[in-house]
């Protein structure tokens, strides 16, 4: 079996659902259920004997140690993190606690467990750390996309804590021989993404008749990857990645934020027209820019394509249509996650009103 952390969040839950559907290998899913974690994401596998959910913190050495001893996983995949850049600007402490100290605690627990394994199991064991392209900093318009050789230049507290976690993972391989893999991925989108992130926030606000907030001029570029493609890439790296190596994962799909928002508005205009017959694009509102906002991210995915044969299955056109349809069909999920604490965040970030 495998141990997944953060498997009730956006990417983690997509990964667990895909894994159970395609691999048949049991999963122990350890998640703290912060505001970003949601048991409803996993409703489709409630009662499935191959999925064992445990609420807890990756930094809780007693809990993680006992899970490892009890279940004897052949791999640990670490998705657990504080993941939202804007929240890291409002309050970086949680990011240091989970992304740096939590990853450190997890590595220590895994190292302790790994040391007890017989030599053959030690060799085949893997610790796969899921990270981000934001560790590489920002690109100018003509710069080449990030390769695995790019220097680390994190600019937000979020990116700095992810960079620190990547360095710890690397060090545990070089110093202790722990068989690690690291993946650095670009912006994901798809089902179960919490509507604090750009794409689900825009869909949610559009349908609610609210402003569609664009930071600054909206010409910042991100490289969008459909979440199911990220999940297949992680499974492939786990299966065949070279120990100690890093794999960049991206969609070969750079788009400016304002263009992403216009595409969503056009799809909604067709799928769920506004009562007054006007376009959702009329709700677009430019707001103050994010402090330290990275201008452009782009991933060079040639290594994982060349060495492991992975490439994304979805184009942005097909992926964004699936995503908008999913949100239209899952209004109960959206209602559930946008109650309570969600409203406090929206008021803090965009102003009450
Ligand atoms: P998310 O915020 O949706 O989910 C994070 C999950 O981790 C939640 O379920 C939360 O409850 C859990 N968690 C938080 N702190 C924890 C702790 N201390 N112990 C146990 N569980 C904890 O994040 P996401 O978007 O699904 O991102 C998953 C991973 O992928 C993160 O490591 C993130 O840095 C990385 N990543 C995300 C993207 C993206 O576009 N979303 C892109 C590249 C990399
Ligand atoms: O690049 C990978 C990263 O992508 C991940 O590591 C992070 O966990 C993930 O949150 C994401 O970070 P971003 O900051 O790029 O994602 P976000 O959806 O917050 O913002 C995408 C872009 O849209 C960014 O340029 C900021 C902008 N934006 C965002 C929001 C929430 C807006 O213009 N308006 C908004 O209201």
GROMACS .gro file of C-alpha atoms and ligand atoms in nm:
model
  433
    1UNK     CA    1   0.000   0.000   0.000
    2UNK     CA    2   0.093   0.368  -0.022
    3UNK     CA    3   0.059   0.652   0.228
    4UNK     CA    4  -0.069   0.979   0.084
    5UNK     CA    5  -0.063   1.303   0.285
    6UNK     CA    6  -0.297   1.591   0.208
    7UNK     CA    7  -0.530   1.356   0.022
    8UNK     CA    8  -0.844   1.552   0.113
    9UNK     CA    9  -0.720   1.866  -0.063
   10UNK     CA   10  -0.757   1.959  -0.428
   11UNK     CA   11  -0.477   1.765  -0.598
   12UNK     CA   12  -0.446   1.498  -0.328
   13UNK     CA   13  -0.813   1.398  -0.351
   14UNK     CA   14  -0.798   1.386  -0.731
   15UNK     CA   15  -0.489   1.168  -0.696
   16UNK     CA   16  -0.647   0.928  -0.444
   17UNK     CA   17  -0.965   0.891  -0.653
   18UNK     CA   18  -0.763   0.827  -0.967
   19UNK     CA   19  -0.528   0.586  -0.787
   20UNK     CA   20  -0.810   0.376  -0.640
   21UNK     CA   21  -0.987   0.366  -0.977
   22UNK     CA   22  -0.681   0.270  -1.181
   23UNK     CA   23  -0.427   0.095  -0.958
   24UNK     CA   24  -0.629  -0.104  -0.708
   25UNK     CA   25  -0.351  -0.065  -0.448
   26UNK     CA   26  -0.472   0.044  -0.102
   27UNK     CA   27  -0.412   0.400   0.020
   28UNK     CA   28  -0.379   0.534   0.371
   29UNK     CA   29  -0.475   0.900   0.347
   30UNK     CA   30  -0.341   1.130   0.622
   31UNK     CA   31  -0.490   1.479   0.620
   32UNK     CA   32  -0.526   1.745   0.889
   33UNK     CA   33  -0.850   1.875   0.733
   34UNK     CA   34  -0.757   2.242   0.742
   35UNK     CA   35  -0.998   2.484   0.572
   36UNK     CA   36  -0.861   2.343   0.240
   37UNK     CA   37  -0.923   1.977   0.319
   38UNK     CA   38  -1.266   1.832   0.261
   39UNK     CA   39  -1.390   1.479   0.329
   40UNK     CA   40  -1.666   1.534   0.071
   41UNK     CA   41  -1.400   1.527  -0.202
   42UNK     CA   42  -1.361   1.158  -0.123
   43UNK     CA   43  -1.733   1.070  -0.102
   44UNK     CA   44  -1.706   0.845  -0.409
   45UNK     CA   45  -1.478   0.607  -0.216
   46UNK     CA   46  -1.656   0.620   0.121
   47UNK     CA   47  -1.675   0.262   0.246
   48UNK     CA   48  -1.417   0.140  -0.006
   49UNK     CA   49  -1.191  -0.103   0.179
   50UNK     CA   50  -0.891   0.016  -0.025
   51UNK     CA   51  -0.913   0.368   0.124
   52UNK     CA   52  -0.829   0.432   0.487
   53UNK     CA   53  -0.867   0.797   0.595
   54UNK     CA   54  -0.690   0.930   0.905
   55UNK     CA   55  -0.723   1.285   1.031
   56UNK     CA   56  -0.388   1.415   1.154
   57UNK     CA   57  -0.081   1.633   1.107
   58UNK     CA   58   0.222   1.529   0.903
   59UNK     CA   59   0.436   1.675   1.184
   60UNK     CA   60   0.283   1.448   1.450
   61UNK     CA   61   0.569   1.200   1.492
   62UNK     CA   62   0.375   0.961   1.718
   63UNK     CA   63   0.082   0.937   1.478
   64UNK     CA   64   0.288   0.913   1.158
   65UNK     CA   65   0.528   0.663   1.316
   66UNK     CA   66   0.243   0.436   1.421
   67UNK     CA   67   0.074   0.459   1.078
   68UNK     CA   68   0.400   0.362   0.909
   69UNK     CA   69   0.461   0.070   1.145
   70UNK     CA   70   0.104  -0.054   1.115
   71UNK     CA   71   0.056  -0.025   0.739
   72UNK     CA   72   0.414  -0.075   0.612
   73UNK     CA   73   0.371   0.141   0.299
   74UNK     CA   74   0.604   0.091   0.004
   75UNK     CA   75   0.581   0.464  -0.072
   76UNK     CA   76   0.481   0.797   0.082
   77UNK     CA   77   0.349   1.077  -0.140
   78UNK     CA   78   0.351   1.416   0.028
   79UNK     CA   79   0.082   1.655  -0.098
   80UNK     CA   80   0.012   1.813   0.243
   81UNK     CA   81   0.087   2.184   0.248
   82UNK     CA   82  -0.050   2.530   0.295
   83UNK     CA   83  -0.089   2.616  -0.072
   84UNK     CA   84  -0.241   2.961  -0.124
   85UNK     CA   85   0.001   3.246  -0.204
   86UNK     CA   86  -0.235   3.525  -0.089
   87UNK     CA   87  -0.288   3.358   0.249
   88UNK     CA   88   0.092   3.331   0.286
   89UNK     CA   89   0.108   3.709   0.248
   90UNK     CA   90  -0.163   3.767   0.511
   91UNK     CA   91  -0.018   3.507   0.752
   92UNK     CA   92   0.303   3.319   0.673
   93UNK     CA   93   0.332   3.130   1.004
   94UNK     CA   94   0.108   2.836   0.909
   95UNK     CA   95   0.319   2.798   0.595
   96UNK     CA   96   0.641   2.768   0.792
   97UNK     CA   97   0.475   2.528   1.035
   98UNK     CA   98   0.333   2.286   0.779
   99UNK     CA   99   0.553   2.329   0.473
  100UNK     CA  100   0.888   2.350   0.654
  101UNK     CA  101   0.849   2.198   1.002
  102UNK     CA  102   0.574   1.957   0.894
  103UNK     CA  103   0.780   1.825   0.603
  104UNK     CA  104   1.081   1.799   0.833
  105UNK     CA  105   0.877   1.598   1.087
  106UNK     CA  106   0.741   1.374   0.813
  107UNK     CA  107   1.090   1.311   0.676
  108UNK     CA  108   1.215   1.221   1.022
  109UNK     CA  109   0.928   0.975   1.075
  110UNK     CA  110   0.980   0.822   0.732
  111UNK     CA  111   1.357   0.796   0.785
  112UNK     CA  112   1.298   0.613   1.115
  113UNK     CA  113   1.058   0.370   0.945
  114UNK     CA  114   1.280   0.322   0.638
  115UNK     CA  115   1.576   0.232   0.860
  116UNK     CA  116   1.379  -0.061   1.002
  117UNK     CA  117   1.299  -0.211   0.659
  118UNK     CA  118   1.484  -0.510   0.517
  119UNK     CA  119   1.748  -0.413   0.256
  120UNK     CA  120   1.532  -0.509  -0.042
  121UNK     CA  121   1.234  -0.304   0.079
  122UNK     CA  122   1.467  -0.012   0.153
  123UNK     CA  123   1.576  -0.013  -0.208
  124UNK     CA  124   1.228  -0.017  -0.356
  125UNK     CA  125   1.078   0.234  -0.105
  126UNK     CA  126   1.005   0.587  -0.235
  127UNK     CA  127   0.929   0.921  -0.073
  128UNK     CA  128   0.770   1.142  -0.341
  129UNK     CA  129   0.750   1.512  -0.256
  130UNK     CA  130   0.500   1.720  -0.453
  131UNK     CA  131   0.627   2.073  -0.509
  132UNK     CA  132   0.572   2.375  -0.727
  133UNK     CA  133   0.723   2.578  -1.011
  134UNK     CA  134   0.703   2.886  -0.784
  135UNK     CA  135   1.034   2.784  -0.622
  136UNK     CA  136   1.209   2.901  -0.940
  137UNK     CA  137   1.083   3.260  -0.906
  138UNK     CA  138   0.956   3.464  -1.198
  139UNK     CA  139   1.032   3.473  -1.573
  140UNK     CA  140   1.066   3.767  -1.812
  141UNK     CA  141   0.852   3.744  -2.129
  142UNK     CA  142   1.138   3.607  -2.343
  143UNK     CA  143   1.298   3.377  -2.085
  144UNK     CA  144   1.298   3.003  -2.152
  145UNK     CA  145   1.055   2.795  -1.941
  146UNK     CA  146   1.191   2.656  -1.610
  147UNK     CA  147   1.398   2.340  -1.636
  148UNK     CA  148   1.509   2.125  -1.342
  149UNK     CA  149   1.841   2.316  -1.357
  150UNK     CA  150   1.692   2.659  -1.284
  151UNK     CA  151   1.815   2.834  -0.971
  152UNK     CA  152   1.579   2.850  -0.674
  153UNK     CA  153   1.456   3.210  -0.636
  154UNK     CA  154   1.129   3.190  -0.438
  155UNK     CA  155   0.949   3.524  -0.407
  156UNK     CA  156   0.644   3.467  -0.184
  157UNK     CA  157   0.640   3.325   0.170
  158UNK     CA  158   0.454   3.025   0.022
  159UNK     CA  159   0.722   2.966  -0.242
  160UNK     CA  160   1.002   3.013   0.014
  161UNK     CA  161   0.853   2.748   0.242
  162UNK     CA  162   0.806   2.505  -0.048
  163UNK     CA  163   1.168   2.571  -0.153
  164UNK     CA  164   1.282   2.494   0.202
  165UNK     CA  165   1.087   2.168   0.197
  166UNK     CA  166   1.244   2.072  -0.136
  167UNK     CA  167   1.591   2.134   0.010
  168UNK     CA  168   1.513   1.917   0.313
  169UNK     CA  169   1.394   1.634   0.087
  170UNK     CA  170   1.710   1.663  -0.121
  171UNK     CA  171   1.927   1.663   0.192
  172UNK     CA  172   1.758   1.350   0.330
  173UNK     CA  173   1.860   1.170   0.013
  174UNK     CA  174   2.218   1.296   0.005
  175UNK     CA  175   2.285   1.259   0.376
  176UNK     CA  176   2.077   0.960   0.481
  177UNK     CA  177   2.022   0.779   0.151
  178UNK     CA  178   1.640   0.807   0.172
  179UNK     CA  179   1.508   0.720  -0.178
  180UNK     CA  180   1.330   1.044  -0.267
  181UNK     CA  181   1.168   1.187  -0.578
  182UNK     CA  182   1.061   1.551  -0.620
  183UNK     CA  183   0.812   1.692  -0.868
  184UNK     CA  184   0.772   2.063  -0.942
  185UNK     CA  185   0.443   2.138  -1.111
  186UNK     CA  186   0.275   2.442  -1.267
  187UNK     CA  187  -0.077   2.574  -1.192
  188UNK     CA  188  -0.341   2.302  -1.168
  189UNK     CA  189  -0.712   2.341  -1.233
  190UNK     CA  190  -1.007   2.101  -1.230
  191UNK     CA  191  -1.267   1.945  -0.995
  192UNK     CA  192  -1.250   2.000  -0.617
  193UNK     CA  193  -1.031   2.313  -0.628
  194UNK     CA  194  -1.113   2.542  -0.338
  195UNK     CA  195  -1.269   2.865  -0.472
  196UNK     CA  196  -0.998   3.090  -0.332
  197UNK     CA  197  -0.782   3.008  -0.637
  198UNK     CA  198  -0.832   3.199  -0.962
  199UNK     CA  199  -1.033   2.958  -1.180
  200UNK     CA  200  -1.292   2.832  -0.928
  201UNK     CA  201  -1.318   3.181  -0.774
  202UNK     CA  202  -1.406   3.328  -1.113
  203UNK     CA  203  -1.668   3.060  -1.187
  204UNK     CA  204  -1.820   3.103  -0.841
  205UNK     CA  205  -1.827   3.484  -0.849
  206UNK     CA  206  -1.960   3.495  -1.205
  207UNK     CA  207  -2.260   3.278  -1.116
  208UNK     CA  208  -2.318   3.473  -0.795
  209UNK     CA  209  -2.329   3.803  -0.989
  210UNK     CA  210  -2.020   3.929  -0.807
  211UNK     CA  211  -1.714   4.117  -0.944
  212UNK     CA  212  -1.444   3.904  -1.111
  213UNK     CA  213  -1.126   4.037  -0.942
  214UNK     CA  214  -0.820   4.067  -1.167
  215UNK     CA  215  -0.499   4.159  -0.985
  216UNK     CA  216  -0.320   4.453  -1.151
  217UNK     CA  217  -0.325   4.450  -1.530
  218UNK     CA  218  -0.411   4.078  -1.553
  219UNK     CA  219  -0.121   4.014  -1.792
  220UNK     CA  220   0.057   3.778  -1.548
  221UNK     CA  221   0.115   3.443  -1.714
  222UNK     CA  222   0.065   3.096  -1.567
  223UNK     CA  223   0.115   2.753  -1.728
  224UNK     CA  224  -0.214   2.567  -1.673
  225UNK     CA  225  -0.233   2.189  -1.624
  226UNK     CA  226  -0.551   1.986  -1.580
  227UNK     CA  227  -0.530   1.815  -1.240
  228UNK     CA  228  -0.590   1.460  -1.373
  229UNK     CA  229  -0.280   1.504  -1.590
  230UNK     CA  230  -0.076   1.607  -1.287
  231UNK     CA  231  -0.197   1.292  -1.109
  232UNK     CA  232  -0.092   1.061  -1.394
  233UNK     CA  233   0.247   1.232  -1.399
  234UNK     CA  234   0.297   1.170  -1.026
  235UNK     CA  235   0.199   0.804  -1.062
  236UNK     CA  236   0.447   0.773  -1.349
  237UNK     CA  237   0.731   0.937  -1.152
  238UNK     CA  238   0.657   0.707  -0.859
  239UNK     CA  239   0.670   0.408  -1.092
  240UNK     CA  240   0.980   0.490  -1.294
  241UNK     CA  241   1.149   0.809  -1.171
  242UNK     CA  242   1.520   0.790  -1.089
  243UNK     CA  243   1.591   0.811  -0.716
  244UNK     CA  244   1.710   1.153  -0.597
  245UNK     CA  245   1.592   1.323  -0.917
  246UNK     CA  246   1.358   1.613  -0.986
  247UNK     CA  247   1.087   1.618  -1.254
  248UNK     CA  248   0.918   1.935  -1.375
  249UNK     CA  249   0.552   1.889  -1.474
  250UNK     CA  250   0.361   2.143  -1.682
  251UNK     CA  251   0.090   2.175  -1.941
  252UNK     CA  252   0.282   2.354  -2.219
  253UNK     CA  253  -0.002   2.597  -2.185
  254UNK     CA  254   0.090   2.955  -2.095
  255UNK     CA  255  -0.195   3.203  -2.065
  256UNK     CA  256  -0.240   3.551  -1.922
  257UNK     CA  257  -0.488   3.566  -1.633
  258UNK     CA  258  -0.719   3.805  -1.814
  259UNK     CA  259  -0.741   3.563  -2.108
  260UNK     CA  260  -0.821   3.271  -1.876
  261UNK     CA  261  -1.101   3.475  -1.720
  262UNK     CA  262  -1.241   3.575  -2.061
  263UNK     CA  263  -1.247   3.208  -2.171
  264UNK     CA  264  -1.442   3.113  -1.857
  265UNK     CA  265  -1.689   3.398  -1.915
  266UNK     CA  266  -1.744   3.287  -2.275
  267UNK     CA  267  -1.810   2.925  -2.170
  268UNK     CA  268  -2.054   3.040  -1.901
  269UNK     CA  269  -2.227   3.276  -2.147
  270UNK     CA  270  -2.311   2.965  -2.351
  271UNK     CA  271  -2.374   2.714  -2.072
  272UNK     CA  272  -2.558   2.928  -1.815
  273UNK     CA  273  -2.648   3.265  -1.978
  274UNK     CA  274  -2.703   3.562  -1.748
  275UNK     CA  275  -3.069   3.648  -1.693
  276UNK     CA  276  -3.017   3.990  -1.856
  277UNK     CA  277  -2.854   3.830  -2.164
  278UNK     CA  278  -2.530   4.026  -2.115
  279UNK     CA  279  -2.182   3.868  -2.089
  280UNK     CA  280  -2.024   3.762  -1.760
  281UNK     CA  281  -1.716   3.951  -1.887
  282UNK     CA  282  -1.895   4.271  -1.780
  283UNK     CA  283  -1.829   4.162  -1.419
  284UNK     CA  284  -1.448   4.179  -1.467
  285UNK     CA  285  -1.298   4.429  -1.220
  286UNK     CA  286  -0.930   4.522  -1.187
  287UNK     CA  287  -0.822   4.530  -0.821
  288UNK     CA  288  -0.495   4.604  -0.639
  289UNK     CA  289  -0.209   4.376  -0.743
  290UNK     CA  290  -0.073   4.097  -0.521
  291UNK     CA  291   0.243   4.221  -0.339
  292UNK     CA  292   0.554   4.071  -0.501
  293UNK     CA  293   0.337   3.916  -0.774
  294UNK     CA  294   0.540   3.686  -1.000
  295UNK     CA  295   0.491   3.794  -1.360
  296UNK     CA  296   0.530   3.468  -1.545
  297UNK     CA  297   0.570   3.095  -1.479
  298UNK     CA  298   0.630   2.838  -1.752
  299UNK     CA  299   0.750   2.481  -1.719
  300UNK     CA  300   0.973   2.290  -1.955
  301UNK     CA  301   0.833   1.935  -1.924
  302UNK     CA  302   1.076   1.778  -2.171
  303UNK     CA  303   1.255   1.568  -1.911
  304UNK     CA  304   0.948   1.377  -1.788
  305UNK     CA  305   0.833   1.339  -2.149
  306UNK     CA  306   1.169   1.216  -2.275
  307UNK     CA  307   1.263   0.989  -1.983
  308UNK     CA  308   0.925   0.867  -1.856
  309UNK     CA  309   0.703   0.909  -2.163
  310UNK     CA  310   0.449   1.135  -1.986
  311UNK     CA  311   0.260   1.415  -2.154
  312UNK     CA  312  -0.069   1.585  -2.069
  313UNK     CA  313  -0.386   1.436  -2.220
  314UNK     CA  314  -0.596   1.754  -2.197
  315UNK     CA  315  -0.562   2.079  -2.387
  316UNK     CA  316  -0.666   2.395  -2.203
  317UNK     CA  317  -0.980   2.407  -2.417
  318UNK     CA  318  -1.091   2.054  -2.321
  319UNK     CA  319  -0.978   2.085  -1.957
  320UNK     CA  320  -1.146   2.418  -1.887
  321UNK     CA  321  -1.475   2.297  -2.040
  322UNK     CA  322  -1.470   1.989  -1.815
  323UNK     CA  323  -1.388   2.211  -1.518
  324UNK     CA  324  -1.668   2.462  -1.576
  325UNK     CA  325  -1.915   2.175  -1.630
  326UNK     CA  326  -1.800   2.011  -1.306
  327UNK     CA  327  -1.862   2.330  -1.105
  328UNK     CA  328  -2.203   2.378  -1.268
  329UNK     CA  329  -2.299   2.022  -1.177
  330UNK     CA  330  -2.166   2.036  -0.820
  331UNK     CA  331  -2.332   2.341  -0.669
  332UNK     CA  332  -2.387   2.152  -0.340
  333UNK     CA  333  -2.010   2.101  -0.305
  334UNK     CA  334  -1.951   2.469  -0.380
  335UNK     CA  335  -2.220   2.576  -0.131
  336UNK     CA  336  -2.064   2.354   0.132
  337UNK     CA  337  -1.709   2.488   0.098
  338UNK     CA  338  -1.812   2.852   0.056
  339UNK     CA  339  -1.996   2.872   0.387
  340UNK     CA  340  -1.844   2.977   0.719
  341UNK     CA  341  -1.469   3.039   0.718
  342UNK     CA  342  -1.466   3.098   0.342
  343UNK     CA  343  -1.660   3.420   0.381
  344UNK     CA  344  -1.411   3.550   0.638
  345UNK     CA  345  -1.125   3.495   0.392
  346UNK     CA  346  -1.308   3.667   0.105
  347UNK     CA  347  -1.385   3.968   0.326
  348UNK     CA  348  -1.021   3.990   0.442
  349UNK     CA  349  -0.879   3.964   0.090
  350UNK     CA  350  -1.128   4.157  -0.122
  351UNK     CA  351  -1.307   4.372   0.137
  352UNK     CA  352  -1.652   4.312   0.286
  353UNK     CA  353  -1.950   4.418   0.085
  354LIG     P1  354  -0.479   2.228  -0.103
  354LIG     O1  355  -0.455   2.350  -0.021
  354LIG     O2  356  -0.602   2.216  -0.183
  354LIG     O3  357  -0.472   2.097  -0.010
  354LIG     C1  358  -0.376   2.080   0.089
  354LIG     C2  359  -0.422   1.963   0.178
  354LIG     O4  360  -0.322   1.943   0.279
  354LIG     C3  361  -0.554   1.990   0.253
  354LIG     O5  362  -0.637   1.877   0.243
  354LIG     C4  363  -0.511   2.015   0.397
  354LIG     O6  364  -0.609   1.978   0.491
  354LIG     C5  365  -0.387   1.929   0.406
  354LIG     N1  366  -0.293   1.975   0.509
  354LIG     C6  367  -0.250   2.102   0.532
  354LIG     N2  368  -0.165   2.104   0.635
  354LIG     C7  369  -0.150   1.976   0.678
  354LIG     C8  370  -0.074   1.912   0.779
  354LIG     N3  371   0.006   1.985   0.859
  354LIG     N4  372  -0.082   1.779   0.794
  354LIG     C9  373  -0.165   1.706   0.714
  354LIG     N5  374  -0.240   1.760   0.616
  354LIG    C10  375  -0.233   1.893   0.597
  354LIG     O7  376  -0.348   2.215  -0.194
  354LIG     P2  377  -0.334   2.159  -0.342
  354LIG     O8  378  -0.360   2.268  -0.438
  354LIG     O9  379  -0.408   2.032  -0.353
  354LIG    O10  380  -0.177   2.131  -0.345
  354LIG    C11  381  -0.125   2.005  -0.305
  354LIG    C12  382   0.027   2.009  -0.315
  354LIG    O11  383   0.066   2.039  -0.448
  354LIG    C13  384   0.090   2.118  -0.228
  354LIG    O12  385   0.209   2.067  -0.174
  354LIG    C14  386   0.120   2.231  -0.326
  354LIG    O13  387   0.231   2.307  -0.283
  354LIG    C15  388   0.150   2.154  -0.452
  354LIG     N6  389   0.119   2.221  -0.579
  354LIG    C16  390  -0.003   2.276  -0.601
  354LIG    C17  391  -0.031   2.334  -0.726
  354LIG    C18  392  -0.166   2.395  -0.758
  354LIG    O14  393  -0.180   2.455  -0.865
  354LIG     N7  394  -0.266   2.382  -0.675
  354LIG    C19  395   0.068   2.335  -0.826
  354LIG    C20  396   0.192   2.278  -0.797
  354LIG    C21  397   0.216   2.220  -0.674
  355LIG     O1  398   0.238   2.766  -0.997
  355LIG     C1  399   0.193   2.668  -0.908
  355LIG     C2  400   0.113   2.732  -0.797
  355LIG     O2  401  -0.012   2.770  -0.854
  355LIG     C3  402   0.092   2.642  -0.677
  355LIG     O3  403   0.216   2.613  -0.619
  355LIG     C4  404   0.001   2.709  -0.574
  355LIG     O4  405  -0.026   2.621  -0.467
  355LIG     C5  406  -0.128   2.748  -0.643
  355LIG     O5  407  -0.212   2.818  -0.552
  355LIG     C6  408  -0.101   2.835  -0.766
  355LIG     O6  409  -0.048   2.963  -0.727
  355LIG     P1  410  -0.093   3.098  -0.800
  355LIG     O7  411  -0.068   3.211  -0.709
  355LIG     O8  412  -0.039   3.107  -0.938
  355LIG     O9  413  -0.252   3.065  -0.813
  355LIG     P2  414  -0.384   3.154  -0.790
  355LIG    O10  415  -0.499   3.075  -0.841
  355LIG    O11  416  -0.390   3.209  -0.651
  355LIG    O12  417  -0.360   3.275  -0.889
  355LIG     C7  418  -0.340   3.252  -1.028
  355LIG     C8  419  -0.312   3.387  -1.092
  355LIG    O13  420  -0.432   3.466  -1.087
  355LIG     C9  421  -0.206   3.468  -1.020
  355LIG    O14  422  -0.129   3.542  -1.116
  355LIG    C10  423  -0.286   3.564  -0.931
  355LIG    C11  424  -0.411   3.587  -1.014
  355LIG     N1  425  -0.534   3.614  -0.937
  355LIG    C12  426  -0.569   3.527  -0.837
  355LIG    C13  427  -0.684   3.548  -0.762
  355LIG    C14  428  -0.720   3.455  -0.650
  355LIG    C15  429  -0.616   3.721  -0.970
  355LIG    O15  430  -0.586   3.799  -1.065
  355LIG     N2  431  -0.731   3.742  -0.897
  355LIG    C16  432  -0.767   3.661  -0.793
  355LIG    O16  433  -0.870   3.689  -0.726
   0.00000   0.00000   0.00000
